GROMACS .gro file of C-alpha atoms in nm:
model
  263
    1MET     CA    1   0.156  -6.735   1.388
    2VAL     CA    2  -0.263  -6.745   1.322
    3PRO     CA    3  -0.304  -6.472   1.584
    4ILE     CA    4  -0.056  -6.259   1.496
    5ILE     CA    5  -0.167  -6.253   1.103
    6TYR     CA    6  -0.574  -6.187   1.293
    7PHE     CA    7  -0.371  -5.919   1.509
    8THR     CA    8  -0.250  -5.692   1.161
    9PHE     CA    9  -0.560  -5.793   0.983
   10GLY     CA   10  -0.766  -5.673   1.229
   11ALA     CA   11  -0.560  -5.409   1.239
   12ASN     CA   12  -0.558  -5.266   0.868
   13LEU     CA   13  -0.917  -5.357   0.886
   14ILE     CA   14  -1.009  -5.035   1.183
   15SER     CA   15  -0.786  -4.863   0.939
   16MET     CA   16  -0.958  -4.851   0.663
   17LYS     CA   17  -1.337  -4.817   0.844
   18LYS     CA   18  -1.167  -4.456   0.987
   19TYR     CA   19  -1.089  -4.420   0.602
   20ILE     CA   20  -1.401  -4.495   0.514
   21LEU     CA   21  -1.562  -4.284   0.731
   22ILE     CA   22  -1.325  -3.971   0.697
   23THR     CA   23  -1.421  -4.030   0.318
   24LEU     CA   24  -1.771  -4.025   0.377
   25SER     CA   25  -1.750  -3.749   0.635
   26VAL     CA   26  -1.594  -3.527   0.326
   27LEU     CA   27  -1.827  -3.580   0.082
   28ALA     CA   28  -2.106  -3.608   0.323
   29THR     CA   29  -2.004  -3.218   0.378
   30LEU     CA   30  -1.939  -3.127  -0.007
   31ARG     CA   31  -2.241  -3.263  -0.108
   32SER     CA   32  -2.403  -3.048   0.219
   33PHE     CA   33  -2.187  -2.701   0.018
   34ALA     CA   34  -2.369  -2.813  -0.294
   35GLN     CA   35  -2.722  -2.899  -0.232
   36THR     CA   36  -2.907  -2.698  -0.526
   37THR     CA   37  -3.236  -2.698  -0.294
   38PRO     CA   38  -3.388  -2.322  -0.194
   39VAL     CA   39  -3.295  -2.234   0.168
   40ASP     CA   40  -3.465  -2.009   0.380
   41ALA     CA   41  -3.308  -1.642   0.372
   42SER     CA   42  -3.255  -1.675   0.741
   43GLU     CA   43  -3.008  -1.992   0.644
   44SER     CA   44  -2.839  -1.791   0.397
   45LEU     CA   45  -2.472  -1.706   0.509
   46LYS     CA   46  -2.430  -1.441   0.184
   47PRO     CA   47  -2.463  -1.073   0.229
   48LYS     CA   48  -2.765  -0.893   0.312
   49ALA     CA   49  -2.930  -0.524   0.177
   50LYS     CA   50  -2.681  -0.276   0.282
   51THR     CA   51  -2.335  -0.467   0.362
   52PHE     CA   52  -2.076  -0.343   0.227
   53THR     CA   53  -1.787  -0.585   0.134
   54THR     CA   54  -1.393  -0.586   0.060
   55GLU     CA   55  -1.090  -0.823  -0.054
   56LEU     CA   56  -0.754  -0.918  -0.165
   57ASN     CA   57  -0.543  -1.134  -0.357
   58VAL     CA   58  -0.342  -1.382  -0.265
   59ASN     CA   59  -0.158  -1.630  -0.493
   60PRO     CA   60  -0.073  -1.944  -0.274
   61PHE     CA   61   0.186  -2.074  -0.541
   62ASN     CA   62   0.448  -1.762  -0.463
   63GLY     CA   63   0.300  -1.654  -0.141
   64GLN     CA   64   0.235  -1.316  -0.287
   65VAL     CA   65  -0.037  -1.067  -0.158
   66SER     CA   66  -0.159  -0.774  -0.339
   67LEU     CA   67  -0.457  -0.598  -0.425
   68ASN     CA   68  -0.774  -0.725  -0.550
   69ASN     CA   69  -0.683  -0.655  -0.984
   70SER     CA   70  -0.453  -0.600  -1.203
   71LEU     CA   71  -0.436  -0.169  -1.131
   72ASN     CA   72  -0.334  -0.319  -0.790
   73GLN     CA   73  -0.659  -0.074  -0.689
   74ILE     CA   74  -0.875  -0.120  -0.371
   75LYS     CA   75  -1.230  -0.259  -0.443
   76ILE     CA   76  -1.528  -0.189  -0.187
   77ARG     CA   77  -1.922  -0.381  -0.308
   78TYR     CA   78  -2.217  -0.203  -0.180
   79PHE     CA   79  -2.521  -0.493  -0.198
   80VAL     CA   80  -2.845  -0.297  -0.281
   81ASN     CA   81  -2.988  -0.623  -0.184
   82PRO     CA   82  -2.920  -0.938  -0.217
   83SER     CA   83  -2.880  -1.023  -0.563
   84LEU     CA   84  -2.737  -0.642  -0.712
   85ALA     CA   85  -2.433  -0.470  -0.580
   86VAL     CA   86  -2.234  -0.173  -0.661
   87ARG     CA   87  -1.836  -0.227  -0.719
   88LEU     CA   88  -1.600   0.041  -0.687
   89GLY     CA   89  -1.241  -0.016  -0.738
   90PHE     CA   90  -1.000   0.346  -0.671
   91ASN     CA   91  -0.651   0.357  -0.692
   92LEU     CA   92  -0.389   0.651  -0.600
   93SER     CA   93  -0.042   0.657  -0.562
   94ARG     CA   94   0.280   0.837  -0.556
   95LYS     CA   95   0.660   0.820  -0.650
   96ASP     CA   96   0.881   1.086  -0.520
   97SER     CA   97   1.264   1.022  -0.533
   98THR     CA   98   1.602   1.315  -0.525
   99ASN     CA   99   1.911   1.148  -0.553
  100ASN     CA  100   2.250   1.424  -0.525
  101VAL     CA  101   2.577   1.435  -0.605
  102ASN     CA  102   2.758   1.691  -0.471
  103THR     CA  103   3.178   1.727  -0.556
  104PRO     CA  104   3.191   2.064  -0.331
  105TYR     CA  105   3.612   2.061  -0.332
  106GLY     CA  106   3.824   2.211  -0.566
  107ILE     CA  107   3.887   2.428  -0.918
  108ASN     CA  108   3.642   2.175  -1.068
  109SER     CA  109   3.396   2.171  -0.829
  110SER     CA  110   3.062   2.031  -0.890
  111PHE     CA  111   2.648   1.928  -0.807
  112SER     CA  112   2.391   1.777  -0.970
  113ASN     CA  113   2.016   1.779  -0.808
  114ASP     CA  114   1.762   1.470  -0.972
  115GLU     CA  115   1.451   1.507  -0.845
  116GLN     CA  116   1.095   1.217  -0.958
  117THR     CA  117   0.842   1.211  -0.901
  118SER     CA  118   0.461   1.018  -1.030
  119THR     CA  119   0.102   1.016  -0.994
  120THR     CA  120  -0.162   0.718  -1.125
  121VAL     CA  121  -0.530   0.779  -0.995
  122GLY     CA  122  -0.743   0.494  -1.133
  123VAL     CA  123  -1.142   0.460  -1.093
  124ASN     CA  124  -1.340   0.154  -1.213
  125LEU     CA  125  -1.731   0.165  -1.142
  126GLY     CA  126  -2.038  -0.182  -1.206
  127ILE     CA  127  -2.302  -0.362  -1.091
  128GLU     CA  128  -2.272  -0.700  -1.015
  129LYS     CA  129  -2.599  -0.973  -1.096
  130HIS     CA  130  -2.598  -1.220  -0.862
  131PHE     CA  131  -2.787  -1.525  -0.882
  132ALA     CA  132  -2.935  -1.774  -0.633
  133GLY     CA  133  -2.678  -2.078  -0.568
  134THR     CA  134  -2.646  -2.229  -0.258
  135LYS     CA  135  -2.633  -2.076   0.134
  136ARG     CA  136  -2.278  -2.056   0.054
  137LEU     CA  137  -2.212  -2.035  -0.344
  138SER     CA  138  -2.346  -1.716  -0.515
  139PRO     CA  139  -2.230  -1.680  -0.865
  140TYR     CA  140  -2.213  -1.328  -1.069
  141ILE     CA  141  -2.194  -1.149  -1.395
  142GLY     CA  142  -2.161  -0.789  -1.419
  143ALA     CA  143  -1.982  -0.467  -1.648
  144ASP     CA  144  -1.778  -0.198  -1.466
  145LEU     CA  145  -1.604   0.119  -1.655
  146SER     CA  146  -1.263   0.239  -1.615
  147ILE     CA  147  -1.098   0.549  -1.613
  148THR     CA  148  -0.727   0.548  -1.525
  149ASP     CA  149  -0.519   0.843  -1.542
  150LYS     CA  150  -0.120   0.879  -1.470
  151SER     CA  151   0.132   1.184  -1.480
  152SER     CA  152   0.481   1.212  -1.409
  153GLY     CA  153   0.765   1.458  -1.426
  154GLN     CA  154   1.176   1.508  -1.397
  155THR     CA  155   1.403   1.796  -1.296
  156ILE     CA  156   1.732   1.795  -1.347
  157SER     CA  157   1.976   2.054  -1.259
  158ASN     CA  158   2.367   2.051  -1.259
  159ASN     CA  159   2.614   2.319  -1.211
  160GLN     CA  160   2.529   2.490  -1.592
  161SER     CA  161   2.197   2.342  -1.722
  162THR     CA  162   1.871   2.295  -1.576
  163THR     CA  163   1.650   2.030  -1.762
  164THR     CA  164   1.292   1.991  -1.743
  165VAL     CA  165   1.119   1.679  -1.830
  166THR     CA  166   0.765   1.699  -1.846
  167ASN     CA  167   0.499   1.350  -1.848
  168ALA     CA  168   0.795   1.098  -1.806
  169TRP     CA  169   1.151   1.049  -1.669
  170TYR     CA  170   1.441   1.074  -1.879
  171TYR     CA  171   1.733   0.857  -1.835
  172THR     CA  172   2.083   0.882  -2.009
  173TYR     CA  173   2.354   0.626  -1.985
  174TYR     CA  174   2.667   0.535  -2.139
  175SER     CA  175   2.656   0.206  -2.383
  176ASN     CA  176   2.916   0.175  -2.661
  177ASN     CA  177   3.129   0.421  -2.666
  178SER     CA  178   2.812   0.673  -2.726
  179TYR     CA  179   2.516   0.808  -2.436
  180LEU     CA  180   2.173   0.724  -2.541
  181THR     CA  181   1.861   0.815  -2.376
  182GLN     CA  182   1.483   0.637  -2.221
  183ILE     CA  183   1.184   0.765  -2.118
  184GLN     CA  184   1.038   0.573  -1.819
  185GLU     CA  185   0.739   0.660  -1.621
  186ASN     CA  186   0.541   0.811  -1.935
  187GLY     CA  187   0.235   0.973  -1.877
  188PHE     CA  188  -0.131   0.892  -1.993
  189THR     CA  189  -0.466   0.876  -1.976
  190ARG     CA  190  -0.658   0.497  -1.986
  191TYR     CA  191  -1.023   0.385  -2.049
  192GLY     CA  192  -1.174   0.086  -2.023
  193LEU     CA  193  -1.520  -0.115  -2.009
  194ASN     CA  194  -1.434  -0.501  -1.841
  195LEU     CA  195  -1.741  -0.757  -1.875
  196PHE     CA  196  -1.663  -0.980  -1.574
  197SER     CA  197  -1.812  -1.326  -1.376
  198GLY     CA  198  -1.730  -1.490  -1.086
  199PHE     CA  199  -1.818  -1.659  -0.770
  200ASP     CA  200  -1.820  -1.586  -0.400
  201PHE     CA  201  -1.812  -1.902  -0.136
  202TYR     CA  202  -1.919  -1.799   0.201
  203ILE     CA  203  -1.685  -1.975   0.458
  204SER     CA  204  -1.886  -1.784   0.772
  205GLY     CA  205  -2.089  -1.550   0.767
  206HIS     CA  206  -1.903  -1.238   0.728
  207PHE     CA  207  -1.576  -1.459   0.516
  208PHE     CA  208  -1.559  -1.543   0.192
  209PHE     CA  209  -1.329  -1.637  -0.129
  210GLY     CA  210  -1.359  -1.666  -0.479
  211TYR     CA  211  -1.228  -1.589  -0.847
  212GLU     CA  212  -1.296  -1.380  -1.111
  213PHE     CA  213  -1.246  -1.328  -1.507
  214ASP     CA  214  -1.272  -1.055  -1.747
  215TYR     CA  215  -1.291  -0.988  -2.120
  216SER     CA  216  -1.233  -0.579  -2.109
  217ILE     CA  217  -1.160  -0.331  -2.367
  218SER     CA  218  -0.958  -0.045  -2.365
  219LYS     CA  219  -0.783   0.201  -2.490
  220THR     CA  220  -0.469   0.424  -2.398
  221ASN     CA  221  -0.358   0.726  -2.502
  222TRP     CA  222   0.005   0.803  -2.374
  223LYS     CA  223   0.056   1.174  -2.308
  224ASN     CA  224   0.284   1.446  -2.503
  225VAL     CA  225   0.670   1.374  -2.312
  226SER     CA  226   0.882   1.753  -2.395
  227VAL     CA  227   1.196   1.795  -2.260
  228THR     CA  228   1.315   2.123  -2.216
  229THR     CA  229   1.637   2.243  -2.115
  230THR     CA  230   1.798   2.565  -2.013
  231PRO     CA  231   1.945   2.901  -1.982
  232SER     CA  232   1.969   2.774  -2.380
  233THR     CA  233   1.574   2.678  -2.446
  234THR     CA  234   1.600   2.339  -2.662
  235THR     CA  235   1.274   2.113  -2.679
  236SER     CA  236   1.358   1.753  -2.773
  237ALA     CA  237   1.140   1.701  -3.085
  238ALA     CA  238   1.200   1.303  -3.033
  239PHE     CA  239   0.950   1.307  -2.779
  240SER     CA  240   0.672   1.544  -2.869
  241SER     CA  241   0.408   1.354  -3.024
  242THR     CA  242   0.075   1.396  -2.928
  243ALA     CA  243  -0.099   1.037  -3.167
  244ASN     CA  244   0.039   0.777  -2.947
  245SER     CA  245  -0.233   0.597  -2.894
  246MET     CA  246  -0.312   0.185  -2.850
  247VAL     CA  247  -0.601  -0.010  -2.781
  248THR     CA  248  -0.610  -0.359  -2.649
  249PHE     CA  249  -0.878  -0.633  -2.590
  250GLY     CA  250  -0.928  -0.998  -2.492
  251PRO     CA  251  -0.994  -1.189  -2.158
  252SER     CA  252  -0.747  -1.196  -1.900
  253LEU     CA  253  -0.787  -1.414  -1.534
  254MET     CA  254  -0.634  -1.326  -1.233
  255ASN     CA  255  -0.331  -1.511  -1.099
  256GLY     CA  256  -0.520  -1.586  -0.742
  257ILE     CA  257  -0.782  -1.608  -0.494
  258ARG     CA  258  -0.991  -1.376  -0.399
  259LEU     CA  259  -1.047  -1.359   0.011
  260GLY     CA  260  -1.266  -1.097   0.183
  261TYR     CA  261  -1.481  -1.031   0.457
  262SER     CA  262  -1.806  -0.835   0.454
  263PHE     CA  263  -1.915  -0.548   0.755
   0.00000   0.00000   0.00000
């Protein structure tokens, strides 16, 4: 019975030694990452002057992969030197939709054609100040200016008339024994200022992950929406206001991890 007890104790002791060795190895690795002593520039994994980087935003908790920010922009950074970078975010997207419904037969033949378009253009331009961290860690602060413009339109044609919608989409639906109208894809122009802070952690010389949060203020001016029907031209006054605007400010945090590379 004693040899069996000794064998079990010995096996547990070996397992414990392996666990301790693995733990010490992990701690040593983390300590080497977190070192704050100055490192030679040739040893640093961070970008040198005249280096470009780009990135995506990945959320490991819901499996989503998206472009870098809440505006769904592609972001490129150019490092003037290791401690100063210029950043540019841009987005150009368009939606086109055509819906035809035709009944060509019989005495009550009819047709309808619904064409919808929407275009969004956005640009962010800013600067980042990077601080000395380690050969892998690069914390930074910065600011950028943003402008976004969205335009949309719609043309609805049927047997009797043509309806043209400017700066929005016009949606009519039947509810509670009546027809209701809803405006979608309203055009706008938005201006903003963003103050941000974040970090890059370089896993290798050209691959990094990071996080970023910001405090932003923006003003959105909604474009005037007009609805015109021909041959008898009427403009719906309900959608002809030019005074609509909205101002927002506050902190925000990207729900995900930034993954990027340099080139």
